Amino acid sequence: MTVLAIRDLTIRIAGRPLLEGADLMVDTGRKIGLVGRNGAGKSTLLRAITGQLQPDAGEIRLATRARMSHVAQEAPGGPTSLLDTVLAADTERASLLAELESTEDGARLAEIHERLIAIRADSAPSRAATVLSGLGFDAAAQLRPVSEFSGGWRMRVALASALFLEPDLLLLDEPTNHLDLEATLWLEGWLARFPGAALVVSHDRGMLERGVDAIAHLDQRKITLYPGNYDNFVRIRTERAAQQQAMNEKIAAQRAHMQSFVDRFRAKATKARQAQSRLKALEKLPQIEAVVEDHVTRFSFPEPAELAPPILSLAKADAGYDGRTVLGNLDLRIDQEDRIALLGANGNGKSTLAKLLAGRLEPMRGSIHRAPRLKVGYFAQHQTDELDLNGTPLSHMQEALGNKATETQCRSQLARFGLDEERATTKISSLSGGEKGRLLLALCTREAPQMLILDEPTNHLDIDAREALVRALADYNGAVILITHDPHLVELAADKLWLVGDGKVANFDGDLDDYRTYLAERARAARQANATPGKERPRDERKERAEARAALAPLRERVTKIEAEMAKMQREADLIAKKLSDPETHTRFPAAEIAKVTQKHGLLLKQIGVLEEEWLELQEKLEAA
Ligand SMILES: Nc1ncnc2c1ncn2[C@@H]1O[C@H](COP(=O)(O)OP(=O)(O)OP(=O)(O)O)[C@@H](O)[C@H]1O
Ligand SMILES: [Mg+2]
């Protein structure tokens, strides 16, 4: 059965079409990942589906009586407790309960009771609590008001509300942005068990590879549905692009051939008629469509001036708030070529350290020394909240750079992060999530800082933009302090790891793999310390082991799948490499074709790398278990 049917949909925003004659069918139980570039119109499409926005043409039809729930990209607030906020999401239950208080009509009371039973109103609080705890809120936290939580945690509450409803159609807009690894895994599992249909906007490869069973690609104002996960989608797209390229070349060759015939004989009277008919045939040949290459996203950071080392140092410094020390006795030094990733669980003080280094927090004790003329760029997710909704990227950049800069300079700094002329003057309130993220990057690098502090920089960025950020960081000649939950980014962009925890900051001697092992060992040690000594419980242990084995089955399955996939990709990559190393290839094929294949080769290697990383991670988990 189809839950949602979108036909011939056209949506224009400020005169610009985002969708034109787009179609999408969502069947019951289907989990679809909606992907597309930043600003392609994904959030806009969700708004049209929920009815917050009127499409210009076409139809969006929801199955009769289907229930729908929706999480926007931005967070809720307010004084209500988490639990009550989630419960209130079921508006039917809320209004029935309210009516129960006010009505005296016996027949209506009976009706209300019947309906309350039908919608399982009794078990609602416990169901809400389960979802909240899955998303990382313990029992005490569930009773605290929403406003006490930071933006990231408030997003989890919005997500909990939507999941709690267990609708027929669930709409999620980048749900993993504010989740940590544990909560992301919980959500992937929840989605797999969820019987309804889901349309999930995401730039998160893990989610797109494990949480969905189809990919809807919003591109060139159309939506194309690909069965399978993201890997499969990339494979099909690559093949298709290669085919289209081949077809275009065939048509071009035919066209050139006919044209030369026409040119040669047009002048000769005897051949004029033939030339004429060729000319007609030529007109009938399909127009060559240049392969519609997604334009490549590139970011670039302004070149910083060189400073004498160290650019920053801390001696016996304590950092914290209101006299309470969060991090103590810090002896740290940062040089301009340092690439440091901060590790440690949420709440350990990573952001406190970031603020201290950025000069947004003064040490409570000890000293901090900054090189004269040191400029620091500080990127933090929550800064989107500080943007003036009525301003534009251009007005923010102008204000930030002061009267030092011309409008052209401001625009070119924005353009470094893909904010084009039109985006530069779009109101902040209208910008997409990824566009706001790009604006923050443009703002924090505007003064060519020698040190960049990036706190979760990839949230909201589309997959290409994430790669662009990695490349820009590689080219950047300044120090980088990185906080991210994306292991891929740490591996690519950092070469030093600092462990923040237990009130200290320590250099972590090893790479990310060593860190994973360290975490697993720590968890094991903690478990052992918690186990009551002397009490033997053989039965439970056996049960526990069986359960643990069962829990590992999906991991094992995934490992096998990855291995097969990697082998296949490697074979393909080897084949291409062999072809490319053959000099004959280069004489026989046009440069464009070769470039294409080289690109594909690169893509394959990249994909293999991603899989390898996941494979290692899974092995680690299996070993630890
Ligand atoms: N009132 C407006 N005036 C001009 N442009 C607008 C307006 N409202 C939205 N836009 C533009 O419409 C585009 C689509 O925005 P949308 O939020 O749907 O993108 P998205 O695909 O969800 O992107 P992201 O991946 O970054 O979240 C963006 O480029 C945005 O700047
Ligand atoms: Mg969006």
Short mmCIF file of C-alpha atoms in Angstrom, two decimals, residues 101-377:
data_model
loop_
_atom_site.label_atom_id
_atom_site.label_comp_id
_atom_site.label_asym_id
_atom_site.label_seq_id
_atom_site.Cartn_x
_atom_site.Cartn_y
_atom_site.Cartn_z
CA GLU A 101 -12.18 16.41 32.70
CA SER A 102 -14.77 18.76 31.26
CA THR A 103 -17.58 16.67 29.78
CA GLU A 104 -20.52 15.35 31.79
CA ASP A 105 -22.28 13.64 28.91
CA GLY A 106 -22.33 9.93 29.79
CA ALA A 107 -22.42 8.63 26.24
CA ARG A 108 -19.50 10.83 25.25
CA LEU A 109 -17.55 9.69 28.33
CA ALA A 110 -17.94 6.08 27.25
CA GLU A 111 -16.79 6.98 23.77
CA ILE A 112 -13.74 8.75 25.13
CA HIS A 113 -12.78 5.81 27.32
CA GLU A 114 -13.11 3.45 24.39
CA ARG A 115 -10.92 5.60 22.20
CA LEU A 116 -8.31 6.01 24.96
CA ILE A 117 -8.05 2.24 25.18
CA ALA A 118 -7.78 1.96 21.40
CA ILE A 119 -4.83 4.32 21.27
CA ARG A 120 -3.12 2.63 24.25
CA ALA A 121 -3.27 5.81 26.31
CA ASP A 122 -2.47 3.89 29.50
CA SER A 123 0.90 2.70 28.38
CA ALA A 124 1.77 6.06 26.84
CA PRO A 125 3.97 7.30 29.71
CA SER A 126 6.01 4.12 29.76
CA ARG A 127 6.37 4.09 25.97
CA ALA A 128 7.48 7.72 26.04
CA ALA A 129 10.00 6.92 28.76
CA THR A 130 11.43 4.05 26.73
CA VAL A 131 12.02 6.24 23.72
CA LEU A 132 13.57 9.00 25.84
CA SER A 133 15.92 6.61 27.55
CA GLY A 134 16.94 5.15 24.19
CA LEU A 135 17.93 8.64 23.16
CA GLY A 136 20.08 9.11 26.24
CA PHE A 137 17.82 10.67 28.91
CA ASP A 138 17.76 8.93 32.27
CA ALA A 139 14.70 8.95 34.52
CA ALA A 140 15.73 12.12 36.35
CA ALA A 141 16.47 14.00 33.15
CA GLN A 142 13.04 13.10 31.77
CA LEU A 143 11.39 15.17 34.49
CA ARG A 144 13.45 18.32 33.91
CA PRO A 145 12.09 21.15 31.74
CA VAL A 146 13.07 21.25 28.08
CA SER A 147 14.52 24.74 28.43
CA GLU A 148 17.26 23.43 30.74
CA PHE A 149 18.77 21.45 27.90
CA SER A 150 21.13 22.66 25.20
CA GLY A 151 19.99 22.85 21.58
CA GLY A 152 21.46 19.47 20.72
CA TRP A 153 19.66 17.72 23.54
CA ARG A 154 16.42 19.55 22.76
CA MET A 155 16.58 18.10 19.25
CA ARG A 156 16.60 14.67 20.84
CA VAL A 157 13.36 15.58 22.61
CA ALA A 158 11.78 16.57 19.30
CA LEU A 159 12.94 13.30 17.84
CA ALA A 160 11.55 11.37 20.82
CA SER A 161 8.16 13.03 20.31
CA ALA A 162 8.01 12.00 16.68
CA LEU A 163 9.08 8.42 17.36
CA PHE A 164 6.69 8.10 20.30
CA LEU A 165 3.73 8.70 17.99
CA GLU A 166 4.61 5.60 15.95
CA PRO A 167 2.94 7.15 12.92
CA ASP A 168 2.21 5.58 9.56
CA LEU A 169 4.63 8.01 8.00
CA LEU A 170 7.59 9.39 9.88
CA LEU A 171 9.46 12.39 8.50
CA LEU A 172 12.92 13.02 9.94
CA ASP A 173 15.24 15.85 8.94
CA GLU A 174 18.88 14.97 9.70
CA PRO A 175 18.07 13.10 12.91
CA THR A 176 21.63 12.02 13.71
CA ASN A 177 23.10 15.53 13.71
CA HIS A 178 22.78 15.88 17.45
CA LEU A 179 23.13 12.26 18.44
CA ASP A 180 26.23 10.55 19.72
CA LEU A 181 27.30 7.14 18.53
CA GLU A 182 25.18 5.21 21.05
CA ALA A 183 21.98 7.10 20.28
CA THR A 184 22.60 6.83 16.53
CA LEU A 185 22.90 3.07 16.80
CA TRP A 186 19.76 2.95 18.93
CA LEU A 187 17.90 4.95 16.26
CA GLU A 188 19.10 2.71 13.45
CA GLY A 189 17.78 -0.26 15.41
CA TRP A 190 14.51 1.50 16.20
CA LEU A 191 13.95 2.31 12.53
CA ALA A 192 14.60 -1.27 11.52
CA ARG A 193 11.86 -2.47 13.89
CA PHE A 194 9.46 0.38 13.16
CA PRO A 195 6.51 -0.95 11.12
CA GLY A 196 5.56 2.38 9.53
CA ALA A 197 7.14 4.15 6.59
CA ALA A 198 9.91 6.71 7.08
CA LEU A 199 11.39 9.42 4.94
CA VAL A 200 14.72 10.39 6.49
CA VAL A 201 16.80 13.31 5.25
CA SER A 202 20.41 12.56 6.06
CA HIS A 203 24.02 13.29 5.13
CA ASP A 204 25.23 10.60 7.49
CA ARG A 205 26.71 7.65 5.65
CA GLY A 206 26.25 5.25 8.53
CA MET A 207 22.56 6.04 8.70
CA LEU A 208 22.19 5.84 4.91
CA GLU A 209 23.97 2.53 4.79
CA ARG A 210 22.31 0.79 7.72
CA GLY A 211 19.11 2.64 8.59
CA VAL A 212 17.26 2.75 5.25
CA ASP A 213 16.30 0.38 2.46
CA ALA A 214 16.02 2.86 -0.41
CA ILE A 215 17.54 6.17 -1.43
CA ALA A 216 15.52 9.05 -2.88
CA HIS A 217 17.86 11.44 -4.63
CA LEU A 218 16.73 15.03 -5.03
CA ASP A 219 18.77 16.36 -7.91
CA GLN A 220 18.15 18.66 -10.86
CA ARG A 221 14.68 19.40 -9.46
CA LYS A 222 13.59 15.75 -9.74
CA ILE A 223 13.40 12.88 -7.28
CA THR A 224 14.74 9.48 -8.28
CA LEU A 225 14.20 6.43 -6.11
CA TYR A 226 16.95 3.81 -5.90
CA PRO A 227 16.30 0.57 -4.04
CA GLY A 228 19.04 -0.47 -1.64
CA ASN A 229 21.34 1.53 0.57
CA TYR A 230 23.70 4.40 -0.15
CA ASP A 231 26.55 2.25 -1.44
CA ASN A 232 24.25 0.75 -3.98
CA PHE A 233 23.02 4.20 -4.95
CA VAL A 234 26.56 5.43 -5.56
CA ARG A 235 27.31 2.36 -7.66
CA ILE A 236 24.23 2.77 -9.85
CA ARG A 237 24.89 6.47 -10.30
CA THR A 238 28.48 5.92 -11.31
CA GLU A 239 27.48 3.28 -13.85
CA ARG A 240 24.75 5.47 -15.22
CA ALA A 241 27.03 8.44 -15.62
CA ALA A 242 29.53 6.29 -17.50
CA GLN A 243 26.79 4.99 -19.80
CA GLN A 244 25.46 8.43 -20.48
CA GLN A 245 28.95 9.59 -21.29
CA ALA A 246 29.43 6.71 -23.74
CA MET A 247 26.09 7.44 -25.41
CA ASN A 248 26.92 11.11 -25.74
CA GLU A 249 30.18 10.29 -27.39
CA LYS A 250 28.47 8.03 -29.91
CA ILE A 251 26.01 10.75 -30.85
CA ALA A 252 28.78 13.30 -31.07
CA ALA A 253 30.76 11.07 -33.42
CA GLN A 254 27.72 10.52 -35.66
CA ARG A 255 27.02 14.18 -35.70
CA ALA A 256 30.57 15.08 -36.62
CA HIS A 257 30.54 12.52 -39.42
CA MET A 258 27.33 13.86 -40.95
CA GLN A 259 28.42 17.40 -40.53
CA SER A 260 31.62 16.79 -42.44
CA PHE A 261 29.58 15.15 -45.21
CA VAL A 262 27.23 18.09 -45.37
CA ASP A 263 30.08 20.57 -45.34
CA ARG A 264 31.90 18.81 -48.14
CA PHE A 265 28.97 18.41 -50.48
CA ARG A 266 26.74 21.33 -49.77
CA ALA A 267 28.48 23.29 -52.51
CA LYS A 268 28.21 20.53 -55.13
CA ALA A 269 24.90 20.69 -57.00
CA THR A 270 24.78 16.91 -57.65
CA LYS A 271 25.12 16.09 -54.01
CA ALA A 272 22.97 18.94 -52.81
CA ARG A 273 19.91 16.80 -52.29
CA GLN A 274 21.76 14.18 -50.31
CA ALA A 275 23.37 16.88 -48.29
CA GLN A 276 19.94 18.30 -47.68
CA SER A 277 18.57 15.05 -46.37
CA ARG A 278 21.63 14.52 -44.19
CA LEU A 279 21.09 17.95 -42.82
CA LYS A 280 17.57 16.95 -41.85
CA ALA A 281 18.80 13.76 -40.24
CA LEU A 282 21.36 15.81 -38.40
CA GLU A 283 18.63 17.96 -36.98
CA LYS A 284 16.79 14.89 -35.80
CA LEU A 285 19.74 13.51 -33.87
CA PRO A 286 19.14 13.90 -30.15
CA GLN A 287 20.76 16.99 -28.77
CA ILE A 288 23.90 16.15 -26.91
CA GLU A 289 23.34 16.58 -23.26
CA ALA A 290 26.54 17.28 -21.51
CA VAL A 291 26.79 14.78 -18.72
CA VAL A 292 25.14 16.71 -15.99
CA GLU A 293 28.02 16.55 -13.63
CA ASP A 294 27.26 17.59 -10.12
CA HIS A 295 29.55 20.56 -9.82
CA VAL A 296 32.39 19.85 -7.44
CA THR A 297 32.18 21.45 -4.03
CA ARG A 298 35.37 23.20 -2.93
CA PHE A 299 36.11 25.02 0.28
CA SER A 300 39.18 27.10 0.85
CA PHE A 301 40.55 28.81 3.92
CA PRO A 302 42.41 32.10 3.58
CA GLU A 303 46.17 31.73 3.92
CA PRO A 304 47.33 32.69 7.46
CA ALA A 305 50.51 34.62 8.23
CA GLU A 306 53.28 32.55 9.80
CA LEU A 307 53.95 33.03 13.54
CA ALA A 308 56.85 31.93 15.71
CA PRO A 309 56.16 28.75 17.73
CA PRO A 310 54.46 28.04 19.98
CA ILE A 311 51.41 29.99 18.93
CA LEU A 312 49.70 29.20 22.22
CA SER A 313 50.75 27.69 25.51
CA LEU A 314 49.15 26.97 28.85
CA ALA A 315 51.00 26.59 32.15
CA LYS A 316 49.36 25.09 35.22
CA ALA A 317 46.05 26.48 34.05
CA ASP A 318 42.66 25.61 35.52
CA ALA A 319 39.48 26.16 33.56
CA GLY A 320 35.89 26.10 34.69
CA TYR A 321 32.84 28.11 35.61
CA ASP A 322 31.77 29.91 38.80
CA GLY A 323 34.77 28.67 40.74
CA ARG A 324 34.10 25.04 39.81
CA THR A 325 37.09 23.50 38.03
CA VAL A 326 36.25 21.41 34.97
CA LEU A 327 39.81 20.92 33.75
CA GLY A 328 42.80 21.33 36.04
CA ASN A 329 46.54 21.82 35.86
CA LEU A 330 46.76 22.14 32.08
CA ASP A 331 50.24 22.23 30.59
CA LEU A 332 49.73 22.38 26.85
CA ARG A 333 51.42 23.80 23.82
CA ILE A 334 50.16 24.31 20.30
CA ASP A 335 52.28 24.94 17.21
CA GLN A 336 51.02 26.25 13.92
CA GLU A 337 51.31 22.88 12.18
CA ASP A 338 49.42 20.93 14.87
CA ARG A 339 46.32 18.93 13.93
CA ILE A 340 44.68 17.90 17.14
CA ALA A 341 41.44 16.01 17.68
CA LEU A 342 39.88 16.16 21.14
CA LEU A 343 38.53 12.84 22.35
CA GLY A 344 36.29 12.14 25.30
CA ALA A 345 32.62 11.66 26.09
CA ASN A 346 30.02 14.42 26.03
CA GLY A 347 30.30 16.58 29.11
CA ASN A 348 33.97 15.79 29.75
CA GLY A 349 35.01 19.36 29.01
CA LYS A 350 35.97 19.32 25.34
CA SER A 351 33.98 22.47 24.66
CA THR A 352 35.41 24.10 27.80
CA LEU A 353 38.92 23.49 26.49
CA ALA A 354 37.86 24.81 23.08
CA LYS A 355 36.54 28.00 24.67
CA LEU A 356 39.70 28.43 26.71
CA LEU A 357 41.90 28.08 23.63
CA ALA A 358 39.63 30.41 21.67
CA GLY A 359 39.93 33.07 24.36
CA ARG A 360 36.25 32.94 25.15
CA LEU A 361 37.00 31.77 28.65
CA GLU A 362 39.83 32.98 30.90
CA PRO A 363 41.75 30.48 33.03
CA MET A 364 40.72 30.51 36.71
CA ARG A 365 44.32 29.88 37.72
CA GLY A 366 47.66 29.55 35.95
CA SER A 367 48.59 31.26 32.74
CA ILE A 368 47.85 31.26 29.07
CA HIS A 369 50.23 32.73 26.56
CA ARG A 370 49.22 33.63 23.01
CA ALA A 371 51.65 34.65 20.29
CA PRO A 372 51.28 38.34 19.50
CA ARG A 373 49.02 38.82 16.47
CA LEU A 374 47.57 35.33 16.87
CA LYS A 375 44.15 35.09 15.28
CA VAL A 376 41.81 32.27 16.22
CA GLY A 377 38.81 31.06 14.24
#
